[in-house]
Coordinates of N, CA and C in Angstrom, one line a residue:
M1 N 177.1 283.4 0.4 CA 176.7 282.7 1.6 C 175.2 282.5 1.7
H2 N 174.7 281.3 2.1 CA 173.3 281.0 2.2 C 172.7 281.8 3.3
K3 N 171.6 282.5 2.9 CA 171.0 283.4 3.9 C 170.3 282.7 5.0
K4 N 170.5 283.1 6.2 CA 169.9 282.6 7.4 C 169.0 283.7 8.0
Y5 N 168.1 283.3 8.9 CA 167.1 284.2 9.5 C 167.3 284.1 11.0
F6 N 167.9 285.1 11.6 CA 168.3 285.0 13.1 C 167.3 285.8 13.9
F7 N 166.9 285.2 15.0 CA 166.0 285.8 16.0 C 166.6 285.7 17.3
F8 N 166.8 286.9 18.0 CA 167.5 287.0 19.2 C 166.6 287.5 20.3
D9 N 166.6 286.7 21.4 CA 166.0 287.3 22.7 C 167.0 288.4 23.1
V10 N 166.5 289.3 23.9 CA 167.3 290.5 24.3 C 168.0 290.3 25.6
D11 N 167.3 290.3 26.7 CA 167.9 290.2 28.1 C 168.6 288.9 28.3
G12 N 169.9 288.9 28.6 CA 170.6 287.6 28.8 C 171.1 286.9 27.6
T13 N 170.7 287.4 26.4 CA 171.1 286.8 25.1 C 171.9 287.8 24.3
L14 N 171.3 288.9 23.9 CA 172.0 289.9 23.2 C 172.7 290.8 24.2
A15 N 172.0 291.0 25.3 CA 172.5 292.0 26.3 C 172.7 291.3 27.7
S16 N 173.5 291.9 28.5 CA 173.8 291.4 29.8 C 172.7 291.7 30.8
G17 N 172.1 290.7 31.4 CA 171.0 290.8 32.3 C 169.9 291.7 31.8
L18 N 169.4 292.6 32.6 CA 168.3 293.5 32.2 C 168.9 294.9 31.8
T19 N 170.2 295.0 31.5 CA 170.8 296.2 31.2 C 170.5 296.8 29.8
T20 N 170.1 295.9 28.8 CA 170.0 296.2 27.4 C 171.3 296.7 26.8
I21 N 172.4 296.4 27.5 CA 173.8 296.8 27.0 C 174.4 295.6 26.4
M22 N 174.7 295.7 25.1 CA 175.3 294.6 24.3 C 176.8 294.6 24.5
P23 N 177.4 293.5 24.8 CA 178.9 293.4 24.8 C 179.4 293.7 23.4
E24 N 180.6 294.2 23.3 CA 181.2 294.6 22.1 C 181.3 293.4 21.1
S25 N 181.5 292.2 21.6 CA 181.6 291.0 20.7 C 180.2 290.7 20.1
A26 N 179.1 291.0 20.8 CA 177.8 290.8 20.3 C 177.5 291.8 19.2
K27 N 177.9 293.1 19.5 CA 177.7 294.1 18.4 C 178.4 293.7 17.1
R28 N 179.6 293.3 17.3 CA 180.4 292.9 16.1 C 179.8 291.7 15.4
C29 N 179.3 290.8 16.2 CA 178.6 289.6 15.6 C 177.4 289.9 14.8
V30 N 176.5 290.8 15.3 CA 175.3 291.2 14.6 C 175.7 291.9 13.3
A31 N 176.7 292.8 13.5 CA 177.1 293.6 12.3 C 177.7 292.7 11.2
R32 N 178.4 291.7 11.6 CA 179.0 290.8 10.6 C 177.9 289.9 10.0
L33 N 176.9 289.5 10.7 CA 175.8 288.7 10.2 C 175.1 289.5 9.1
R34 N 174.9 290.8 9.3 CA 174.2 291.7 8.4 C 175.1 291.9 7.1
E35 N 176.4 292.1 7.3 CA 177.3 292.2 6.2 C 177.3 291.0 5.3
N36 N 177.1 289.8 5.9 CA 177.1 288.6 5.2 C 175.7 288.2 4.6
G37 N 174.8 289.2 4.7 CA 173.5 289.0 4.0 C 172.4 288.3 4.8
H38 N 172.7 288.1 6.1 CA 171.7 287.4 6.9 C 170.6 288.4 7.4
F39 N 169.5 287.8 7.7 CA 168.4 288.6 8.3 C 168.5 288.5 9.8
T40 N 168.4 289.7 10.5 CA 168.6 289.7 12.0 C 167.4 290.4 12.6
A41 N 166.8 289.8 13.6 CA 165.6 290.3 14.2 C 165.6 290.0 15.7
L42 N 164.9 290.9 16.5 CA 164.7 290.6 17.9 C 163.5 289.7 18.1
A43 N 163.5 289.0 19.2 CA 162.3 288.2 19.6 C 162.1 288.5 21.1
T44 N 161.2 289.3 21.5 CA 161.1 289.8 22.8 C 159.7 289.9 23.4
G45 N 159.6 289.8 24.7 CA 158.3 290.0 25.3 C 157.9 291.4 25.5
R46 N 158.8 292.3 25.2 CA 158.6 293.7 25.4 C 157.4 294.2 24.5
L47 N 156.7 295.3 25.0 CA 155.8 296.0 24.2 C 156.4 296.5 23.0
Q48 N 155.7 296.6 21.9 CA 156.3 297.0 20.6 C 157.0 298.3 20.8
A49 N 156.4 299.3 21.4 CA 157.0 300.6 21.6 C 158.3 300.6 22.4
S50 N 158.4 299.7 23.4 CA 159.6 299.5 24.2 C 160.6 298.8 23.4
A51 N 160.2 297.7 22.7 CA 161.2 297.0 21.8 C 161.8 297.9 20.8
A52 N 161.0 298.8 20.3 CA 161.5 299.7 19.2 C 162.7 300.6 19.7
V53 N 162.7 300.9 21.0 CA 163.8 301.7 21.6 C 165.1 300.9 21.5
V54 N 165.0 299.6 22.0 CA 166.2 298.8 21.9 C 166.6 298.5 20.5
A55 N 165.6 298.2 19.6 CA 165.9 297.9 18.2 C 166.6 299.1 17.6
E56 N 166.2 300.3 17.8 CA 166.8 301.5 17.2 C 168.3 301.6 17.7
R57 N 168.5 301.4 18.9 CA 169.8 301.5 19.5 C 170.8 300.6 18.8
Y58 N 170.4 299.4 18.4 CA 171.3 298.5 17.8 C 171.1 298.2 16.4
G59 N 170.3 299.0 15.7 CA 170.2 298.9 14.3 C 169.3 297.8 13.8
F60 N 168.3 297.3 14.6 CA 167.4 296.3 14.2 C 166.1 297.0 13.6
T61 N 165.8 296.6 12.4 CA 164.6 297.2 11.8 C 163.4 296.2 11.8
H62 N 163.8 294.9 12.2 CA 162.8 293.8 12.2 C 162.7 293.3 13.6
F63 N 161.5 293.1 14.2 CA 161.4 292.4 15.5 C 160.0 291.9 15.8
V64 N 160.1 290.8 16.5 CA 158.9 290.2 17.0 C 158.8 290.7 18.5
A65 N 157.7 291.3 18.9 CA 157.6 291.9 20.2 C 156.3 291.4 20.8
D66 N 156.0 291.9 22.0 CA 154.7 291.6 22.7 C 154.6 290.0 22.9
G67 N 155.7 289.4 23.1 CA 155.7 288.0 23.3 C 155.1 287.2 22.2
G68 N 155.4 287.7 20.9 CA 154.9 287.0 19.7 C 153.6 287.6 19.2
Y69 N 153.0 288.6 19.8 CA 151.8 289.2 19.4 C 151.9 290.4 18.5
S70 N 153.1 290.9 18.2 CA 153.3 292.0 17.3 C 154.5 291.7 16.4
L71 N 154.4 292.2 15.2 CA 155.5 292.1 14.2 C 155.8 293.4 13.6
T72 N 157.1 293.8 13.6 CA 157.6 295.0 13.0 C 158.6 294.6 11.9
L73 N 158.4 295.0 10.7 CA 159.2 294.6 9.6 C 159.6 295.9 8.9
D74 N 160.9 296.1 8.6 CA 161.5 297.3 8.0 C 161.0 298.5 8.8
G75 N 160.9 298.4 10.1 CA 160.6 299.6 10.9 C 159.1 299.9 11.0
K76 N 158.3 299.1 10.3 CA 156.8 299.4 10.3 C 156.1 298.2 11.1
V77 N 155.1 298.6 11.9 CA 154.3 297.6 12.6 C 153.3 297.1 11.6
I78 N 153.4 295.8 11.4 CA 152.5 295.2 10.4 C 151.4 294.3 11.0
E79 N 151.6 294.0 12.3 CA 150.6 293.2 13.0 C 150.8 293.5 14.5
M80 N 149.7 293.7 15.3 CA 149.8 293.9 16.7 C 148.5 293.5 17.3
E81 N 148.5 292.5 18.2 CA 147.3 292.1 18.9 C 147.5 292.2 20.4
G82 N 146.4 292.5 21.1 CA 146.5 292.7 22.5 C 146.1 291.4 23.3
L83 N 146.0 291.5 24.6 CA 145.5 290.4 25.4 C 144.0 290.3 25.3
P84 N 143.4 289.2 25.7 CA 142.0 289.1 25.7 C 141.4 290.0 26.8
V85 N 140.7 291.0 26.4 CA 140.3 292.0 27.3 C 139.3 291.5 28.4
A86 N 138.3 290.7 27.9 CA 137.3 290.3 28.9 C 137.9 289.4 30.0
D87 N 138.9 288.5 29.6 CA 139.5 287.7 30.5 C 140.4 288.5 31.5
C88 N 141.0 289.5 31.0 CA 141.8 290.4 31.8 C 141.0 291.2 32.8
I89 N 139.8 291.7 32.4 CA 138.9 292.4 33.3 C 138.5 291.5 34.4
S90 N 138.2 290.3 34.1 CA 137.8 289.3 35.1 C 138.9 289.1 36.1
F91 N 140.1 289.0 35.5 CA 141.3 288.8 36.4 C 141.5 290.0 37.3
I92 N 141.4 291.2 36.8 CA 141.5 292.4 37.6 C 140.4 292.4 38.7
D93 N 139.2 292.0 38.3 CA 138.1 291.9 39.3 C 138.6 291.1 40.5
R94 N 139.3 289.9 40.2 CA 139.8 289.1 41.3 C 140.9 289.7 42.1
L95 N 141.8 290.5 41.4 CA 142.8 291.2 42.1 C 142.2 292.3 43.1
E96 N 141.2 293.0 42.6 CA 140.5 294.0 43.4 C 139.9 293.3 44.6
A97 N 139.2 292.2 44.4 CA 138.6 291.5 45.5 C 139.6 291.1 46.6
A98 N 140.8 290.8 46.1 CA 141.8 290.3 47.1 C 142.7 291.5 47.6
G99 N 142.4 292.7 47.1 CA 143.1 293.9 47.6 C 144.5 294.0 47.1
I100 N 144.8 293.5 45.9 CA 146.1 293.5 45.3 C 146.2 294.6 44.3
P101 N 147.2 295.5 44.5 CA 147.4 296.6 43.6 C 147.9 296.2 42.2
W102 N 147.5 296.9 41.2 CA 147.8 296.5 39.8 C 147.9 297.8 39.0
A103 N 148.4 297.6 37.7 CA 148.5 298.6 36.7 C 148.4 298.0 35.4
V104 N 147.9 298.7 34.4 CA 147.8 298.2 33.0 C 148.4 299.1 32.0
T105 N 148.8 298.5 30.9 CA 149.2 299.2 29.7 C 148.1 299.0 28.6
T106 N 147.5 300.1 28.3 CA 146.3 300.0 27.4 C 146.6 300.5 25.9
G107 N 147.8 301.0 25.7 CA 148.1 301.4 24.4 C 149.6 301.1 24.1
N108 N 150.0 301.3 22.9 CA 151.3 301.0 22.5 C 152.2 302.2 22.8
E109 N 152.4 302.4 24.1 CA 153.2 303.5 24.7 C 153.8 303.0 26.0
R110 N 154.9 303.5 26.4 CA 155.6 303.1 27.6 C 155.0 303.8 28.8
L111 N 153.8 303.3 29.2 CA 153.1 303.9 30.3 C 152.2 302.9 31.0
C112 N 152.2 302.9 32.3 CA 151.2 302.1 33.1 C 150.2 303.0 33.7
I113 N 149.0 302.6 33.8 CA 147.9 303.3 34.5 C 147.4 302.5 35.6
T114 N 147.1 303.1 36.7 CA 146.5 302.5 37.9 C 145.6 303.4 38.6
P115 N 144.5 302.9 39.2 CA 143.7 303.8 40.0 C 144.2 303.8 41.5
D116 N 145.2 302.9 41.8 CA 145.6 302.6 43.2 C 147.0 303.0 43.4
A117 N 147.2 304.1 44.2 CA 148.6 304.6 44.4 C 149.5 303.6 45.1
R118 N 148.9 302.6 45.7 CA 149.7 301.6 46.4 C 150.6 300.8 45.4
Y119 N 150.2 300.8 44.1 CA 151.0 300.1 43.2 C 152.4 300.8 43.0
L120 N 152.5 302.1 43.3 CA 153.8 302.8 43.3 C 154.8 302.2 44.2
D121 N 154.4 301.5 45.3 CA 155.3 300.9 46.2 C 156.1 299.7 45.6
V122 N 155.5 299.1 44.6 CA 156.1 297.9 44.0 C 156.6 298.2 42.6
A123 N 156.1 299.3 42.0 CA 156.4 299.5 40.6 C 157.9 299.5 40.3
P124 N 158.4 298.7 39.3 CA 159.8 298.7 39.1 C 160.4 300.0 38.6
D125 N 161.5 300.4 39.2 CA 162.1 301.7 38.9 C 162.6 301.8 37.4
N126 N 163.0 300.6 36.9 CA 163.5 300.6 35.5 C 162.5 300.2 34.5
Y127 N 161.2 300.3 34.8 CA 160.2 299.9 33.8 C 159.4 301.2 33.4
F128 N 158.2 301.0 32.9 CA 157.4 302.1 32.4 C 157.1 303.1 33.5
P129 N 157.0 304.4 33.2 CA 156.4 305.4 34.2 C 155.0 305.0 34.5
V130 N 154.6 305.3 35.7 CA 153.2 304.9 36.2 C 152.4 306.2 36.4
R131 N 151.2 306.2 35.8 CA 150.3 307.3 36.1 C 149.1 306.8 37.0
V132 N 149.0 307.5 38.1 CA 147.9 307.2 39.0 C 146.7 308.0 38.6
D133 N 145.6 307.3 38.3 CA 144.3 308.0 37.9 C 143.2 307.3 38.7
P134 N 142.8 307.9 39.8 CA 141.7 307.3 40.6 C 140.4 307.1 39.9
S135 N 140.2 307.9 38.8 CA 138.9 307.8 38.0 C 139.0 306.7 36.9
F136 N 140.2 306.0 36.8 CA 140.3 305.1 35.7 C 139.4 303.9 35.9
D137 N 138.6 303.6 34.9 CA 137.6 302.5 35.0 C 138.1 301.4 34.1
Y138 N 138.7 300.4 34.6 CA 139.2 299.3 33.8 C 138.1 298.5 33.1
H139 N 136.9 298.6 33.6 CA 135.8 297.8 32.9 C 135.5 298.4 31.5
R140 N 136.0 299.6 31.3 CA 135.7 300.3 30.0 C 136.8 300.1 29.0
M141 N 137.8 299.3 29.3 CA 139.0 299.1 28.4 C 138.5 298.3 27.2
D142 N 139.0 298.8 26.0 CA 138.7 298.0 24.8 C 139.9 297.4 24.2
R143 N 141.1 297.7 24.7 CA 142.3 297.0 24.3 C 143.3 297.0 25.5
L144 N 144.2 296.1 25.5 CA 145.1 295.9 26.7 C 146.3 295.1 26.3
Y145 N 147.4 295.5 26.7 CA 148.7 294.8 26.3 C 149.4 294.2 27.5
K146 N 149.3 294.8 28.7 CA 149.9 294.2 29.9 C 149.1 294.5 31.1
V147 N 149.1 293.5 32.1 CA 148.6 293.8 33.4 C 149.8 293.5 34.4
N148 N 150.1 294.4 35.2 CA 151.2 294.2 36.2 C 150.6 294.3 37.6
F149 N 151.0 293.4 38.4 CA 150.4 293.4 39.8 C 151.4 292.9 40.8
A150 N 151.2 293.3 42.0 CA 152.0 292.9 43.1 C 151.8 291.5 43.5
C151 N 152.9 290.7 43.5 CA 152.8 289.3 43.9 C 154.2 288.8 44.2
A152 N 154.4 288.4 45.4 CA 155.7 287.7 45.8 C 155.6 286.3 45.3
P153 N 156.8 285.6 45.1 CA 156.8 284.3 44.6 C 156.0 283.3 45.5
E154 N 156.1 283.5 46.8 CA 155.4 282.6 47.7 C 153.8 282.7 47.6
D155 N 153.4 283.8 47.0 CA 151.9 284.0 46.9 C 151.3 283.6 45.5
E156 N 152.2 283.2 44.6 CA 151.7 282.9 43.3 C 150.6 281.8 43.3
N157 N 150.7 280.8 44.1 CA 149.8 279.7 44.1 C 148.4 280.1 44.7
K158 N 148.3 281.3 45.2 CA 147.0 281.9 45.7 C 146.3 282.6 44.6
I159 N 146.9 282.8 43.5 CA 146.3 283.6 42.4 C 145.6 282.7 41.4
D160 N 144.4 283.1 41.1 CA 143.6 282.4 40.0 C 143.9 283.2 38.7
F161 N 144.8 282.7 37.8 CA 145.1 283.4 36.6 C 144.1 283.2 35.5
G162 N 143.2 282.3 35.7 CA 142.2 282.1 34.7 C 142.7 281.8 33.3
G163 N 143.9 281.1 33.3 CA 144.5 280.7 32.0 C 145.3 281.7 31.4
L164 N 145.4 282.9 32.0 CA 146.2 284.0 31.4 C 147.7 283.7 31.6
P165 N 148.6 284.1 30.7 CA 150.0 283.8 30.8 C 150.7 284.8 31.8
A166 N 151.5 284.3 32.7 CA 152.1 285.2 33.7 C 153.7 285.1 33.6
V167 N 154.3 286.2 33.7 CA 155.8 286.3 33.6 C 156.3 287.1 34.8
R168 N 157.2 286.5 35.6 CA 157.8 287.3 36.7 C 158.8 288.3 36.3
Y169 N 158.6 289.6 36.7 CA 159.5 290.6 36.3 C 160.6 290.7 37.4
N170 N 160.2 290.7 38.7 CA 161.1 290.7 39.8 C 160.5 290.1 41.0
H171 N 161.1 290.2 42.1 CA 160.5 289.5 43.3 C 159.1 290.0 43.7
D172 N 158.8 291.3 43.4 CA 157.6 291.9 43.8 C 156.5 292.0 42.8
V173 N 156.8 291.8 41.5 CA 155.8 292.1 40.5 C 155.7 290.9 39.4
L174 N 154.5 290.6 39.1 CA 154.2 289.7 38.0 C 153.6 290.4 36.9
F175 N 153.8 290.0 35.6 CA 153.2 290.6 34.5 C 152.2 289.5 33.9
I176 N 151.1 290.0 33.4 CA 150.3 289.2 32.5 C 150.6 289.7 31.1
E177 N 151.2 288.9 30.3 CA 151.6 289.3 28.9 C 151.8 288.0 28.1
P178 N 151.7 288.2 26.8 CA 151.8 287.0 25.9 C 153.2 286.3 26.0
T179 N 153.2 285.0 25.9 CA 154.4 284.2 26.0 C 154.5 283.3 24.8
E180 N 154.3 283.8 23.6 CA 154.3 282.9 22.5 C 155.2 283.5 21.4
K181 N 156.4 283.7 21.7 CA 157.4 284.2 20.7 C 157.4 283.4 19.4
Q182 N 157.2 282.1 19.6 CA 157.2 281.2 18.4 C 156.1 281.5 17.4
R183 N 155.0 282.0 17.9 CA 153.9 282.4 17.1 C 154.3 283.6 16.2
G184 N 155.0 284.6 16.7 CA 155.4 285.7 16.0 C 156.5 285.4 15.0
I185 N 157.4 284.5 15.4 CA 158.5 284.1 14.5 C 157.9 283.3 13.3
R186 N 157.0 282.4 13.6 CA 156.4 281.6 12.6 C 155.7 282.5 11.6
R187 N 155.0 283.5 12.1 CA 154.3 284.4 11.2 C 155.2 285.2 10.3
M188 N 156.3 285.7 10.9 CA 157.3 286.5 10.2 C 158.0 285.7 9.1
L189 N 158.3 284.4 9.4 CA 159.0 283.6 8.4 C 158.0 283.3 7.3
D190 N 156.7 283.2 7.6 CA 155.8 282.9 6.5 C 155.7 284.2 5.6
I191 N 155.7 285.4 6.2 CA 155.6 286.6 5.4 C 156.8 286.7 4.5
L192 N 158.0 286.3 5.1 CA 159.3 286.5 4.3 C 159.5 285.3 3.3
G193 N 158.7 284.3 3.4 CA 158.8 283.1 2.6 C 160.1 282.4 2.9
A194 N 160.5 282.4 4.2 CA 161.7 281.7 4.6 C 161.4 280.3 5.1
A195 N 162.3 279.4 4.8 CA 162.2 278.0 5.2 C 162.6 277.8 6.7
D196 N 162.0 276.8 7.4 CA 162.3 276.5 8.8 C 163.8 276.2 8.9
E197 N 164.3 275.5 8.0 CA 165.7 275.1 8.1 C 166.7 276.2 8.0
D198 N 166.2 277.4 7.6 CA 167.1 278.6 7.5 C 166.9 279.5 8.7
A199 N 166.1 279.2 9.7 CA 165.9 280.0 10.8 C 166.8 279.5 12.0
V200 N 167.3 280.5 12.7 CA 168.1 280.3 13.9 C 167.6 281.1 15.1
V201 N 167.4 280.5 16.2 CA 166.9 281.3 17.4 C 167.9 281.2 18.5
F202 N 168.1 282.3 19.2 CA 169.0 282.4 20.4 C 168.2 282.8 21.6
G203 N 168.4 282.1 22.7 CA 167.7 282.5 23.9 C 168.5 282.1 25.2
D204 N 167.9 282.5 26.3 CA 168.5 282.1 27.6 C 167.5 281.8 28.7
G205 N 166.2 282.3 28.6 CA 165.3 282.2 29.7 C 164.1 281.2 29.5
T206 N 163.3 281.1 30.5 CA 162.2 280.2 30.4 C 161.2 280.7 29.3
N207 N 161.1 282.0 29.1 CA 160.2 282.5 28.1 C 160.7 282.3 26.7
D208 N 161.9 281.7 26.6 CA 162.4 281.4 25.3 C 162.2 279.9 24.9
V209 N 161.7 279.1 25.9 CA 161.5 277.7 25.6 C 160.6 277.4 24.5
C210 N 159.6 278.3 24.3 CA 158.6 278.2 23.3 C 159.2 278.3 21.9
M211 N 160.4 278.9 21.8 CA 161.0 279.1 20.4 C 161.8 277.8 20.1
F212 N 162.2 277.0 21.0 CA 163.0 275.8 20.8 C 162.1 274.6 20.4
G213 N 162.6 273.8 19.6 CA 161.9 272.6 19.2 C 160.8 272.9 18.2
Q214 N 160.9 273.9 17.4 CA 160.0 274.3 16.4 C 160.4 274.0 15.0
G215 N 161.5 273.3 14.9 CA 162.1 273.0 13.6 C 163.1 274.0 13.1
W216 N 163.4 275.0 14.0 CA 164.4 276.0 13.8 C 165.7 275.6 14.6
F217 N 166.9 276.0 14.1 CA 168.1 275.7 14.8 C 168.1 276.5 16.1
S218 N 168.3 275.9 17.2 CA 168.2 276.7 18.5 C 169.5 276.7 19.2
V219 N 169.9 277.9 19.7 CA 171.1 278.1 20.4 C 170.8 278.6 21.8
A220 N 171.3 277.9 22.8 CA 171.1 278.4 24.2 C 172.4 279.1 24.7
M221 N 172.3 280.2 25.3 CA 173.5 280.9 25.9 C 174.0 280.0 27.1
G222 N 175.3 280.2 27.3 CA 175.9 279.5 28.5 C 175.3 279.9 29.8
N223 N 174.7 281.1 29.9 CA 174.0 281.5 31.1 C 172.5 281.1 31.1
A224 N 172.1 280.3 30.1 CA 170.7 280.0 30.0 C 170.2 279.1 31.1
C225 N 168.9 279.0 31.3 CA 168.3 278.1 32.3 C 168.4 276.7 31.8
D226 N 168.4 275.8 32.8 CA 168.6 274.3 32.4 C 167.5 273.8 31.5
A227 N 166.2 274.3 31.6 CA 165.1 273.9 30.8 C 165.4 274.2 29.3
L228 N 166.0 275.4 29.1 CA 166.3 275.8 27.7 C 167.5 275.0 27.1
K229 N 168.5 274.8 28.0 CA 169.7 274.0 27.5 C 169.3 272.6 27.1
A230 N 168.3 272.1 27.8 CA 167.9 270.7 27.5 C 167.2 270.6 26.2
R231 N 166.7 271.7 25.7 CA 166.0 271.6 24.4 C 166.8 272.2 23.2
A232 N 168.0 272.7 23.5 CA 168.8 273.4 22.5 C 169.5 272.4 21.6
D233 N 169.7 272.9 20.4 CA 170.5 272.1 19.4 C 172.0 272.4 19.7
Y234 N 172.3 273.5 20.3 CA 173.7 273.9 20.6 C 173.7 274.8 21.8
I235 N 174.7 274.7 22.6 CA 174.9 275.5 23.8 C 176.2 276.3 23.6
T236 N 176.1 277.6 23.6 CA 177.3 278.4 23.4 C 177.8 279.0 24.8
D237 N 178.7 279.9 24.8 CA 179.2 280.5 26.0 C 178.2 281.6 26.5
A238 N 178.4 282.1 27.6 CA 177.6 283.1 28.2 C 177.6 284.4 27.4
V239 N 176.6 285.2 27.5 CA 176.6 286.5 26.8 C 177.8 287.3 27.0
D240 N 178.3 287.4 28.2 CA 179.5 288.2 28.6 C 180.8 287.5 28.3
Q241 N 180.7 286.3 27.7 CA 181.9 285.5 27.4 C 181.9 285.3 25.8
D242 N 181.4 286.2 25.1 CA 181.5 286.2 23.6 C 180.6 285.1 23.1
G243 N 179.5 284.8 23.8 CA 178.6 283.6 23.4 C 178.1 283.8 22.0
L244 N 177.6 284.9 21.6 CA 177.0 285.1 20.2 C 178.1 284.9 19.2
W245 N 179.2 285.6 19.4 CA 180.3 285.6 18.4 C 180.8 284.2 18.2
N246 N 181.0 283.5 19.4 CA 181.6 282.1 19.3 C 180.7 281.2 18.6
A247 N 179.4 281.3 18.8 CA 178.4 280.3 18.2 C 178.4 280.6 16.7
C248 N 178.3 281.9 16.3 CA 178.2 282.2 14.9 C 179.5 281.9 14.1
K249 N 180.6 282.1 14.8 CA 181.9 281.7 14.2 C 182.0 280.2 14.0
H250 N 181.5 279.5 15.0 CA 181.6 278.0 15.0 C 180.8 277.4 13.8
F251 N 179.7 278.0 13.5 CA 178.9 277.5 12.4 C 179.1 278.2 11.0
G252 N 180.1 279.1 11.0 CA 180.5 279.7 9.8 C 179.5 280.7 9.2
W253 N 178.7 281.3 10.2 CA 177.7 282.3 9.8 C 178.4 283.7 9.7
I254 N 179.5 283.8 10.3 CA 180.3 285.1 10.2 C 181.7 284.7 9.9

């Protein structure tokens, strides 16, 4: 069978919602793809250390994480780039001036740091642990991977993002994090010497739009947003309705 290179978003594509729990049909699909000699990888906005937890759970040794800014191949981090520190410091200056609580992730570990205990009021329960350090001086940061801050949807237009990419996590919190999954996938394909026509991307959300229309075959889940479906080469069933299995069976990949 001709080898294909599959890249899967996690939440809403491989797994149901934000649960990171894969339906049994999705597990069987990925296992069969590997048995047939295909390359399988994750493509996620998660921090590399966070993506590694999901990857290990489901046997993925290759993944694009950090929204395209890090590559892990055969279980080893081969590239990892952070956010532009100076731009983020300026952004936090503006948050401070507006009295908006925030937290940052400054290393490749599942941890947020904030000098402001008010951030605990909005910190997602199912995300990274938060350490409150009143002495933390964000002006001295030399690397940075995420900025999380309190912001309801109706207040987004009041924020000067300064060109930084923002992703909504829930009603109360926005993240500043890379949104260029296509960049990481392109880089990994180049390293592997794989042709564009052999790459297949699966997604469901607005942060997956960047992966579609890149010359790779694109599959939108049945539960995908309309913007993604409009760009897809193929629309399968929802993740909980055997979407992965049905698409891969349809095209003879499994």
